[in-house]
Coordinates of C-alpha atoms and ligand atoms in Angstrom, one line a residue:
M1 CA 10.3 -26.6 -7.2
T2 CA 7.2 -25.8 -9.2
A3 CA 5.9 -22.3 -9.0
P4 CA 2.3 -21.9 -7.8
T5 CA -0.2 -20.4 -10.1
Q6 CA -2.7 -17.9 -8.8
E7 CA -5.3 -16.4 -11.0
H8 CA -7.0 -13.1 -10.4
R9 CA -10.3 -14.8 -11.3
P10 CA -10.0 -18.6 -10.9
N11 CA -13.4 -19.4 -12.5
R12 CA -12.8 -17.3 -15.6
V13 CA -11.8 -19.3 -18.7
A14 CA -8.8 -17.5 -20.2
P15 CA -6.1 -18.6 -22.5
R16 CA -2.9 -19.4 -20.6
I17 CA 0.7 -18.3 -20.8
D18 CA 3.3 -21.0 -20.1
V19 CA 6.5 -20.0 -18.3
Y20 CA 9.7 -21.8 -19.0
C21 CA 13.0 -21.8 -17.1
P22 CA 15.6 -20.1 -19.4
A23 CA 18.4 -22.2 -17.8
D24 CA 17.1 -25.6 -18.8
G25 CA 13.9 -25.1 -20.7
R26 CA 11.6 -26.7 -18.1
L27 CA 8.0 -25.7 -17.9
V28 CA 7.7 -24.1 -14.5
G29 CA 4.2 -22.6 -14.3
S30 CA 1.5 -20.9 -16.2
V31 CA -0.8 -17.9 -15.7
P32 CA -4.0 -16.8 -17.4
D33 CA -3.9 -14.2 -20.1
L34 CA -6.6 -12.0 -18.6
G35 CA -7.1 -9.5 -21.4
A36 CA -9.3 -6.5 -21.4
A37 CA -12.3 -8.1 -19.6
G38 CA -10.1 -9.4 -16.8
V39 CA -8.4 -6.0 -16.4
A40 CA -11.7 -4.1 -16.2
A41 CA -13.1 -6.5 -13.6
A42 CA -10.0 -6.2 -11.5
A43 CA -10.0 -2.4 -11.8
A44 CA -13.6 -2.2 -10.6
E45 CA -12.8 -4.3 -7.5
L46 CA -9.8 -2.2 -6.7
R47 CA -11.8 1.0 -7.0
A48 CA -14.4 -0.4 -4.6
A49 CA -11.7 -1.2 -2.0
Q50 CA -9.6 1.9 -2.3
P51 CA -11.6 4.4 -0.2
A52 CA -11.3 2.3 3.0
W53 CA -7.6 1.9 2.3
E54 CA -7.1 5.6 2.0
D55 CA -9.1 6.1 5.2
L56 CA -6.7 3.9 7.1
G57 CA -4.1 6.7 6.9
P58 CA -0.4 6.2 6.7
D59 CA -0.1 4.3 10.0
G60 CA -2.9 1.9 9.2
R61 CA -1.5 1.2 5.8
A62 CA 2.0 0.8 7.2
K63 CA 0.8 -2.1 9.5
H64 CA -0.3 -4.1 6.4
M65 CA 2.9 -3.2 4.5
R66 CA 5.1 -4.3 7.5
N67 CA 3.1 -7.6 7.6
F68 CA 4.0 -8.0 4.0
L69 CA 7.7 -7.4 4.8
D70 CA 7.5 -10.2 7.4
W71 CA 5.8 -12.4 4.9
I72 CA 8.5 -11.8 2.3
L73 CA 11.2 -12.6 4.7
D74 CA 9.4 -15.7 6.0
N75 CA 9.0 -16.9 2.4
E76 CA 12.4 -15.6 1.1
K77 CA 13.8 -18.9 -0.1
R78 CA 10.6 -19.8 -1.9
L79 CA 10.3 -16.4 -3.6
V80 CA 13.9 -16.5 -4.7
G81 CA 13.4 -20.1 -5.9
I82 CA 10.4 -19.0 -8.1
M83 CA 12.2 -16.0 -9.3
Q84 CA 15.2 -18.1 -10.2
E85 CA 13.1 -20.7 -12.1
E86 CA 11.4 -18.1 -14.3
T87 CA 14.4 -15.9 -15.0
G88 CA 17.4 -18.3 -14.8
K89 CA 19.2 -15.9 -12.5
S90 CA 21.9 -16.9 -10.1
W91 CA 20.8 -17.2 -6.5
G92 CA 22.9 -14.2 -5.5
D93 CA 21.4 -11.9 -8.2
A94 CA 17.9 -13.0 -7.4
G95 CA 18.5 -12.6 -3.6
L96 CA 19.3 -8.9 -4.1
E97 CA 15.6 -8.3 -5.1
V98 CA 14.5 -9.4 -1.6
A99 CA 16.9 -6.9 -0.1
M100 CA 15.3 -4.2 -2.2
C101 CA 11.9 -5.1 -0.9
V102 CA 13.0 -4.8 2.7
D103 CA 14.6 -1.4 2.0
L104 CA 11.6 0.0 0.1
I105 CA 9.0 -1.1 2.7
N106 CA 11.0 0.3 5.6
Y107 CA 11.7 3.6 3.8
Y108 CA 8.2 4.3 2.7
T109 CA 6.4 3.1 5.9
S110 CA 8.7 5.2 8.1
H111 CA 8.3 8.3 6.0
A112 CA 4.7 8.2 4.6
K113 CA 3.2 10.3 7.4
E114 CA 5.7 13.0 6.9
F115 CA 5.5 12.9 3.0
L116 CA 1.7 13.0 3.0
A117 CA 1.2 15.6 5.7
D118 CA -0.7 18.8 4.9
R119 CA 1.9 21.5 4.1
D120 CA 1.7 25.1 5.3
I121 CA 2.9 27.4 2.6
K122 CA 4.2 31.0 3.2
S123 CA 1.9 33.4 1.4
W124 CA 3.0 35.8 -1.3
G125 CA 2.5 39.5 -1.9
A126 CA 0.2 42.1 -0.3
A127 CA -2.9 40.1 -1.2
G128 CA -1.6 37.1 0.6
M129 CA -1.1 38.9 3.9
T130 CA -4.6 38.0 5.0
K131 CA -4.5 34.4 3.8
N132 CA -3.5 31.0 5.2
L133 CA -2.1 28.7 2.4
R134 CA -1.9 25.0 2.7
V135 CA -1.5 22.0 0.3
F136 CA -3.4 18.8 1.0
V137 CA -2.8 15.6 -1.0
R138 CA -5.1 12.9 -2.1
P139 CA -4.0 9.7 -4.0
Y140 CA -5.0 8.8 -7.4
Q141 CA -7.7 6.2 -6.8
L142 CA -6.2 3.6 -9.2
V143 CA -2.6 3.5 -10.4
G144 CA -1.5 1.1 -13.1
M145 CA 1.9 -0.4 -12.9
I146 CA 3.4 -2.2 -15.9
T147 CA 6.7 -3.9 -15.4
P148 CA 9.4 -5.7 -17.5
W149 CA 10.9 -9.2 -16.9
N150 CA 14.2 -8.4 -15.5
G151 CA 13.2 -7.9 -11.8
P152 CA 10.0 -9.9 -11.2
L153 CA 9.9 -9.0 -7.5
G154 CA 12.0 -5.8 -7.2
G155 CA 10.4 -4.2 -10.3
P156 CA 6.8 -4.0 -9.1
M157 CA 8.0 -3.2 -5.5
L158 CA 10.2 -0.3 -6.7
D159 CA 7.1 1.8 -7.4
G160 CA 4.3 -0.2 -5.9
V161 CA 5.2 0.3 -2.2
A162 CA 5.2 4.1 -2.7
A163 CA 1.8 4.1 -4.5
L164 CA 0.2 1.8 -2.0
M165 CA 1.5 3.8 1.0
A166 CA 0.2 6.9 -0.7
G167 CA -3.3 5.4 -0.4
A168 CA -3.8 4.4 -4.0
A169 CA -5.0 1.0 -5.2
V170 CA -2.6 -0.6 -7.6
L171 CA -3.3 -2.7 -10.7
F172 CA 0.0 -4.6 -11.4
K173 CA 0.7 -6.0 -14.8
P174 CA 3.9 -8.1 -14.6
S175 CA 5.8 -9.2 -17.7
E176 CA 4.3 -12.2 -19.5
V177 CA 7.8 -13.6 -19.5
T178 CA 8.2 -13.7 -15.7
P179 CA 4.7 -13.4 -14.1
L180 CA 5.1 -16.2 -11.4
T181 CA 6.9 -14.4 -8.6
W182 CA 4.6 -11.4 -8.5
T183 CA 1.6 -13.7 -8.8
E184 CA 2.8 -15.5 -5.6
A185 CA 3.6 -12.1 -3.9
T186 CA 0.0 -10.9 -4.6
R187 CA -1.4 -14.2 -3.3
G188 CA 0.7 -13.7 -0.2
W189 CA -0.7 -10.2 0.3
L190 CA -4.4 -11.2 -0.2
E191 CA -4.5 -14.7 1.3
D192 CA -1.6 -15.2 3.7
I193 CA -1.6 -11.8 5.4
S194 CA -5.2 -11.0 4.6
A195 CA -4.4 -7.4 3.6
P196 CA -7.1 -5.3 2.0
P197 CA -7.7 -6.1 -1.7
V198 CA -6.0 -3.0 -3.0
M199 CA -3.5 -4.7 -5.2
A200 CA -4.4 -6.9 -8.1
N201 CA -2.2 -8.9 -10.4
V202 CA -3.4 -8.9 -14.0
T203 CA -1.3 -11.3 -16.0
G204 CA -1.1 -11.3 -19.7
G205 CA 0.7 -9.9 -22.7
P206 CA 0.7 -6.5 -24.5
E207 CA -3.1 -6.4 -24.9
T208 CA -3.5 -6.8 -21.1
G209 CA -1.0 -4.0 -20.6
A210 CA -2.9 -1.8 -23.0
A211 CA -6.1 -2.5 -21.1
V212 CA -4.4 -1.4 -17.9
V213 CA -3.7 2.0 -19.5
E214 CA -7.4 2.3 -20.3
N215 CA -8.6 1.6 -16.8
V216 CA -6.4 3.6 -14.4
D217 CA -6.1 7.2 -13.3
M218 CA -2.3 7.3 -13.5
I219 CA 0.2 5.0 -15.2
M220 CA 3.7 4.0 -14.1
F221 CA 5.5 2.1 -16.8
T222 CA 8.9 0.5 -16.7
G223 CA 10.2 -1.2 -19.8
S224 CA 11.5 -0.5 -23.3
T225 CA 11.5 2.9 -24.9
R226 CA 9.5 1.5 -27.8
T227 CA 6.6 0.5 -25.5
G228 CA 7.0 3.6 -23.4
R229 CA 6.2 5.8 -26.4
R230 CA 3.0 3.9 -27.1
I231 CA 1.9 4.2 -23.5
A232 CA 2.7 7.9 -23.4
A233 CA 0.7 8.5 -26.5
R234 CA -2.4 6.7 -25.1
A235 CA -2.0 8.4 -21.7
G236 CA -1.9 11.7 -23.6
E237 CA -5.1 10.9 -25.3
R238 CA -6.8 9.9 -22.1
L239 CA -5.2 12.9 -20.3
I240 CA -3.9 10.8 -17.5
P241 CA -0.4 11.3 -16.1
C242 CA 2.2 8.8 -16.9
S243 CA 5.7 8.2 -15.6
L244 CA 8.1 6.3 -17.7
E245 CA 11.3 4.5 -16.7
L246 CA 12.8 3.3 -20.0
G247 CA 16.0 1.9 -21.6
G248 CA 19.6 2.9 -21.0
K249 CA 23.1 2.8 -22.4
D250 CA 25.0 3.7 -19.3
A251 CA 28.6 4.9 -19.8
M252 CA 31.5 4.4 -17.3
V253 CA 34.3 6.9 -17.6
V254 CA 37.6 5.8 -16.1
L255 CA 40.1 8.6 -15.7
A256 CA 43.8 8.1 -15.4
D257 CA 44.0 8.8 -11.7
A258 CA 41.2 6.2 -10.8
D259 CA 41.6 3.4 -8.3
L260 CA 41.8 0.7 -11.0
D261 CA 41.3 -2.3 -8.6
R262 CA 38.0 -0.8 -7.4
A263 CA 37.0 0.4 -10.9
S264 CA 37.6 -2.9 -12.5
S265 CA 35.6 -4.8 -9.8
A266 CA 32.8 -2.3 -10.3
A267 CA 32.9 -2.7 -14.0
A268 CA 32.7 -6.5 -13.8
W269 CA 29.7 -6.4 -11.4
G270 CA 28.0 -3.4 -13.0
S271 CA 28.0 -4.8 -16.5
M272 CA 27.3 -8.5 -15.6
W273 CA 24.8 -8.2 -12.7
N274 CA 21.6 -9.9 -13.6
S275 CA 23.4 -11.0 -16.8
G276 CA 23.5 -7.3 -17.8
Q277 CA 19.7 -7.3 -17.9
I278 CA 19.2 -4.1 -15.9
C279 CA 18.5 -0.6 -17.3
I280 CA 21.3 0.9 -15.3
S281 CA 23.9 -1.7 -16.3
V282 CA 27.3 -0.5 -17.4
E283 CA 26.9 -0.8 -21.1
R284 CA 30.1 0.8 -22.3
V285 CA 33.4 1.9 -20.8
Y286 CA 35.7 4.8 -21.8
V287 CA 39.2 4.6 -20.3
E288 CA 41.9 7.3 -20.5
A289 CA 44.8 6.1 -22.6
P290 CA 47.5 6.0 -19.8
V291 CA 45.6 3.4 -17.8
Y292 CA 43.8 1.7 -20.6
D293 CA 46.0 -1.5 -20.8
E294 CA 46.1 -2.0 -17.0
F295 CA 42.4 -1.5 -16.6
V296 CA 41.6 -3.9 -19.5
T297 CA 44.0 -6.6 -18.0
K298 CA 42.4 -6.3 -14.6
V299 CA 38.8 -6.3 -15.7
T300 CA 39.3 -9.2 -18.2
E301 CA 40.7 -11.4 -15.4
K302 CA 37.7 -10.6 -13.2
V303 CA 35.2 -11.2 -15.9
R304 CA 36.9 -14.4 -17.0
S305 CA 36.7 -15.8 -13.5
L306 CA 32.9 -15.4 -13.2
R307 CA 31.1 -18.7 -12.7
Q308 CA 28.0 -19.0 -14.9
G309 CA 25.0 -21.2 -14.2
M310 CA 21.7 -21.4 -12.3
D311 CA 22.9 -22.5 -8.8
P312 CA 20.6 -24.5 -6.5
D313 CA 19.1 -23.4 -3.2
E314 CA 21.4 -20.8 -1.6
S315 CA 24.6 -22.5 -2.7
F316 CA 25.9 -19.2 -4.2
S317 CA 28.0 -21.4 -6.5
S318 CA 27.3 -19.2 -9.6
D319 CA 27.8 -15.5 -10.1
I320 CA 25.9 -15.0 -13.3
G321 CA 22.8 -16.7 -14.6
A322 CA 20.9 -17.0 -17.9
M323 CA 19.3 -14.5 -20.3
A324 CA 15.5 -14.3 -19.7
T325 CA 14.5 -14.9 -23.3
E326 CA 15.8 -16.3 -26.6
N327 CA 14.9 -12.9 -28.2
Q328 CA 17.2 -11.0 -25.7
L329 CA 20.0 -13.5 -26.2
S330 CA 19.8 -13.1 -29.9
I331 CA 20.1 -9.3 -29.5
V332 CA 23.3 -9.8 -27.4
E333 CA 24.6 -12.2 -30.0
R334 CA 23.9 -9.8 -32.8
H335 CA 25.7 -6.9 -31.0
V336 CA 28.8 -9.1 -30.4
Q337 CA 28.9 -10.5 -33.9
D338 CA 28.5 -7.0 -35.4
A339 CA 31.4 -5.7 -33.3
L340 CA 33.7 -8.7 -34.2
A341 CA 32.8 -8.3 -37.9
K342 CA 33.8 -4.6 -37.7
G343 CA 37.2 -5.3 -36.1
A344 CA 36.6 -5.6 -32.4
R345 CA 38.2 -8.4 -30.3
A346 CA 36.6 -10.5 -27.5
L347 CA 39.2 -10.9 -24.8
T348 CA 36.9 -13.3 -23.0
G349 CA 33.5 -14.8 -23.8
G350 CA 31.9 -13.8 -27.1
K351 CA 29.4 -16.6 -27.7
R352 CA 26.3 -18.3 -26.4
A353 CA 26.5 -21.5 -24.4
A354 CA 25.7 -24.9 -25.9
H355 CA 22.7 -25.4 -23.6
G356 CA 20.2 -23.0 -22.0
L357 CA 19.8 -19.3 -22.7
F358 CA 23.3 -18.4 -21.4
F359 CA 25.7 -15.9 -23.1
E360 CA 29.3 -16.0 -21.9
P361 CA 30.4 -12.9 -19.9
T362 CA 32.2 -10.9 -22.6
V363 CA 34.8 -8.2 -22.7
L364 CA 35.1 -6.4 -26.1
V365 CA 38.0 -4.1 -27.1
D366 CA 38.8 -2.1 -30.2
V367 CA 35.2 -1.0 -30.4
D368 CA 33.9 2.3 -31.7
H369 CA 30.6 4.2 -32.2
S370 CA 29.9 2.6 -35.6
M371 CA 29.1 -0.6 -33.7
A372 CA 25.7 -1.6 -32.3
C373 CA 27.2 -2.6 -29.0
M374 CA 28.1 1.1 -28.4
R375 CA 24.9 2.7 -29.6
E376 CA 21.9 0.3 -29.0
E377 CA 20.8 -1.0 -25.6
T378 CA 22.4 -4.5 -25.4
F379 CA 20.8 -5.6 -22.1
G380 CA 23.3 -8.5 -21.8
P381 CA 26.6 -9.6 -20.2
T382 CA 28.9 -7.6 -22.4
M383 CA 31.5 -4.9 -21.6
P384 CA 32.7 -3.0 -24.6
I385 CA 35.8 -0.9 -23.7
M386 CA 37.1 2.0 -25.7
K387 CA 40.4 3.9 -25.3
V388 CA 40.0 7.7 -25.2
A389 CA 42.7 10.5 -25.3
D390 CA 41.3 12.5 -22.4
E391 CA 38.4 13.6 -20.3
D392 CA 36.8 15.7 -23.1
E393 CA 36.8 12.9 -25.5
A394 CA 35.3 10.5 -22.9
I395 CA 32.5 13.0 -22.1
R396 CA 31.8 13.7 -25.8
L397 CA 31.5 9.9 -26.5
A398 CA 29.5 9.2 -23.3
N399 CA 27.0 11.9 -24.4
D400 CA 26.8 10.6 -27.9
S401 CA 23.8 8.5 -27.2
E402 CA 20.0 8.7 -27.5
Y403 CA 19.8 7.4 -23.9
G404 CA 20.6 9.2 -20.6
L405 CA 19.7 7.1 -17.7
S406 CA 22.8 7.0 -15.5
A407 CA 26.6 7.0 -15.7
S408 CA 29.7 6.7 -13.6
V409 CA 33.0 8.5 -13.4
W410 CA 36.1 7.1 -11.8
T411 CA 38.8 9.5 -10.3
K412 CA 40.5 10.2 -7.0
D413 CA 40.1 14.0 -7.7
R414 CA 36.9 15.3 -6.2
V415 CA 36.8 18.5 -8.3
R416 CA 37.4 16.5 -11.5
G417 CA 34.7 14.0 -10.5
D418 CA 32.1 16.8 -10.0
R419 CA 33.2 18.5 -13.2
V420 CA 32.7 15.3 -15.3
A421 CA 29.4 14.5 -13.4
R422 CA 28.0 17.9 -14.3
R423 CA 28.8 17.5 -18.0
L424 CA 27.5 14.0 -18.4
E425 CA 24.0 14.0 -20.0
A426 CA 22.3 11.5 -17.6
G427 CA 19.8 11.5 -14.8
A428 CA 22.3 10.2 -12.3
V429 CA 26.0 10.0 -12.0
N430 CA 27.9 7.8 -9.5
I431 CA 31.4 8.9 -8.7
N432 CA 33.6 5.9 -7.9
N433 CA 30.6 3.5 -7.8
V434 CA 28.0 2.0 -10.2
M435 CA 24.2 1.7 -10.0
I436 CA 24.1 2.8 -6.4
S437 CA 22.1 6.0 -7.0
T438 CA 19.0 4.0 -8.0
F439 CA 18.9 2.3 -4.6
Q440 CA 19.3 5.5 -2.6
L441 CA 15.6 6.2 -2.2
P442 CA 16.0 9.8 -1.2
L443 CA 17.5 10.5 -4.6
P444 CA 15.3 10.9 -7.8
M445 CA 15.8 8.4 -10.6
S446 CA 15.0 10.2 -13.8
G447 CA 16.0 9.2 -17.3
W448 CA 17.1 12.0 -19.6
K449 CA 16.5 11.9 -23.3
T450 CA 14.8 8.7 -24.4
S451 CA 15.4 7.0 -21.1
G452 CA 12.3 8.3 -19.4
V453 CA 9.7 10.9 -18.5
G454 CA 9.2 11.9 -14.9
S455 CA 11.1 10.3 -12.1
R456 CA 10.8 7.6 -9.4
S457 CA 12.0 7.8 -5.7
G458 CA 13.5 11.1 -4.6
G459 CA 12.1 11.2 -1.1
A460 CA 8.7 12.7 -0.8
A461 CA 8.4 13.2 -4.6
G462 CA 8.5 9.4 -5.0
M463 CA 5.2 9.1 -3.1
L464 CA 3.6 12.4 -4.1
K465 CA 3.8 11.4 -7.7
Y466 CA 0.9 9.1 -6.9
C467 CA -1.1 11.9 -5.4
R468 CA -3.1 14.9 -6.7
Q469 CA -2.3 18.1 -4.9
K470 CA -5.0 20.3 -3.6
S471 CA -4.3 23.9 -2.8
V472 CA -6.4 25.3 0.1
V473 CA -6.6 29.0 0.9
S474 CA -8.4 30.2 4.1
E475 CA -8.8 33.7 5.6
K476 CA -6.8 35.0 8.5
V477 CA -9.1 37.9 9.1
H478 CA -12.8 38.1 8.3
L479 CA -13.6 41.0 5.9
K480 CA -17.1 41.7 4.6
A481 CA -15.6 41.7 1.0
E482 CA -12.3 41.6 -0.8
P483 CA -11.1 45.0 -2.2
H484 CA -11.1 43.6 -5.8
W485 CA -14.7 42.4 -5.7
Y486 CA -17.8 44.1 -7.3
P487 CA -18.9 46.9 -7.3
Y488 CA -15.9 48.8 -8.7
K489 CA -15.8 52.3 -7.3
P490 CA -13.6 55.1 -8.7
G491 CA -12.0 56.0 -5.3
A492 CA -11.3 52.5 -4.0
S493 CA -10.3 51.0 -7.4
K494 CA -7.8 53.9 -8.1
L495 CA -6.3 53.5 -4.7
Q496 CA -5.9 49.8 -5.3
A497 CA -4.2 50.5 -8.7
R498 CA -1.8 52.9 -7.0
M499 CA -1.0 50.3 -4.3
V500 CA -0.1 47.8 -7.0
R501 CA 2.4 50.3 -8.5
L502 CA 3.8 51.3 -5.2
L503 CA 4.5 47.8 -4.1
G504 CA 5.1 46.1 -7.4
A505 CA 7.1 48.5 -9.6
H506 CA 10.9 48.4 -9.7
D507 CA 11.7 52.1 -9.9
W508 CA 10.4 55.3 -8.3
R509 CA 8.9 56.8 -11.5
R510 CA 6.6 53.9 -12.0
R511 CA 6.0 53.5 -8.2
L512 CA 4.7 57.0 -8.1
G513 CA 2.8 56.7 -11.4
L514 CA 4.7 59.6 -13.1
S515 CA 4.6 59.9 -16.9
P516 CA 7.6 58.6 -18.9
R517 CA 10.0 61.3 -20.1
S518 CA 9.4 62.3 -23.7
R519 CA 12.3 61.4 -26.1
Ligands
LIG601 P1 8.7 -4.2 -22.9 O1 8.5 -2.7 -23.1 O2 8.7 -5.1 -24.0 O3 7.6 -4.7 -21.9 C1 7.4 -4.2 -20.6 C2 6.0 -4.4 -20.2 O4 5.1 -3.7 -21.0 C3 5.6 -5.9 -20.2 O5 4.8 -6.1 -19.1 C4 4.7 -5.9 -21.5 O6 3.7 -7.0 -21.4 C5 4.1 -4.6 -21.4 N1 3.6 -4.1 -22.8 C6 4.1 -4.4 -24.0 N2 3.4 -3.7 -24.9 C7 2.5 -3.0 -24.3 C8 1.5 -2.0 -24.7 N3 1.3 -1.8 -26.0 N4 0.7 -1.4 -23.8 C9 0.9 -1.7 -22.5 N5 1.8 -2.6 -22.0 C10 2.6 -3.2 -22.9 O7 10.1 -4.3 -22.1 P2 10.8 -5.6 -21.6 O8 11.5 -6.2 -22.8 O9 9.9 -6.5 -20.8 O10 12.0 -5.1 -20.6 C11 13.2 -4.6 -21.0 C12 13.3 -3.1 -21.1 O11 12.9 -2.5 -19.9 C13 14.7 -2.6 -21.4 O12 14.6 -1.6 -22.4 C14 15.1 -2.0 -20.1 O13 16.1 -0.9 -20.2 C15 13.8 -1.5 -19.5 N6 13.9 -1.3 -18.1 C16 13.9 0.0 -17.6 C17 14.0 0.3 -16.2 C18 14.1 1.7 -15.7 O14 13.9 1.8 -14.5 N7 14.4 2.7 -16.4 C19 14.1 -0.8 -15.4 C20 14.1 -2.1 -15.9 C21 14.0 -2.3 -17.3

């Protein structure tokens, strides 16, 4: 299958970016590198289309969004195929991105009306007694969405559905490594379901991404901490809001009373899903000494039995696919070699495959925090496991990281689970599960430390972040003038000052305006 190519502006002569399948090196498509001029043109078209989109209201927008859901399901096999070709994922890993789309569209279309509704607010204080307070919301006209290569369909959808349902137009900039799936999704939106032209796909590299930041009213960025810093700096200069979902080094803490069968299955899936190329991947495991050997034996068996390859159409004959880029593969290789050179052992895996960008699913033991695999984001199919004396040591080591995206704790004791969850420095903690918090859309996903700024999802907050809030005050009773307006008069102004004391002071001396006792 060859992925279609769709250009934002077919007549424009732009340099092209070729896309290769990481599993076998085939050329599978190409897209234009639109650069600053292409981005500016797309932004102008989106701005022209946005007011009518906003006017449709949540129900009108939901109709188009549900048509899009139907289109995604009708084209599921083709989309998964394109995704697989540009990422080298297994069919099963790629298929989960479609499930995410279904969930996101159903969630935001069924809640948009409630999330965007005018809110009545209880007034405050004596001055508020004669006032009605409300908050209206209006979307940012144009939101920029820059995404990485690890989730070519799920990545843009994760934030895009909420922004579109809020009434914004969205300028999407997919990764130059994997631009084909989102190019096809955008074509489907514009051509196959004839939805309003409020999403545009501007393909290209970092320069195109930088141009997106220049042209939008709000920027949502998902990607590396390094690029996130640059985007935040430029957004600061432009004084536009930015929301950043960045890297992670998620820790898994396995306590002695954990269900080791479940924990070891979760560790195998949580560290190897998408070949470990997900920000919330299990990147390091800390196991209490009494169960360390048993956990390691179980998890090694499970990782060793994983089938690696890019499986054909819906065969589900592979579990784990390729790495997306040579650069990413070499980072994984460096982390594993650094660990082995410093005394770690690979119980399974440990090297790249002879062909294609595959790295063997790898379990490392005898690791410590002097090694890159425990400190830097690996973003690959590795599971370094460290033995710890107790809960305190596990927490101390888990928190010894510049990242704080999410984490997990494994125990049958609820109190202990909550206690550890509270102490872990991460934006989300799953107790006896991995990664699941990200896919529960009512929960906020917010990276602590260098893992992010702001948050995504979180119920209404996930949509309101794409809106400006407008506070509206109206009068309950019609007065000729407010007591604090001009002209000031001794009688009325003094009475007002006395009222402020009477109602606002915390003790009788001040309420009554008596002089302080002399010392
Ligand atoms: P990256 O930062 O290199 O690139 C991400 C996107 O930014 C790409 O589209 C790229 O073209 C664009 N870009 C690069 N330089 C830019 C610039 N100066 N201005 C504007 N845009 C620019 O990241 P990557 O290597 O594609 O993705 C891997 C990273 O993404 C990992 O660190 C991973 O943890 C992170 N990630 C985070 C989340 C999350 O939700 N927290 C999710 C997925 C991936």
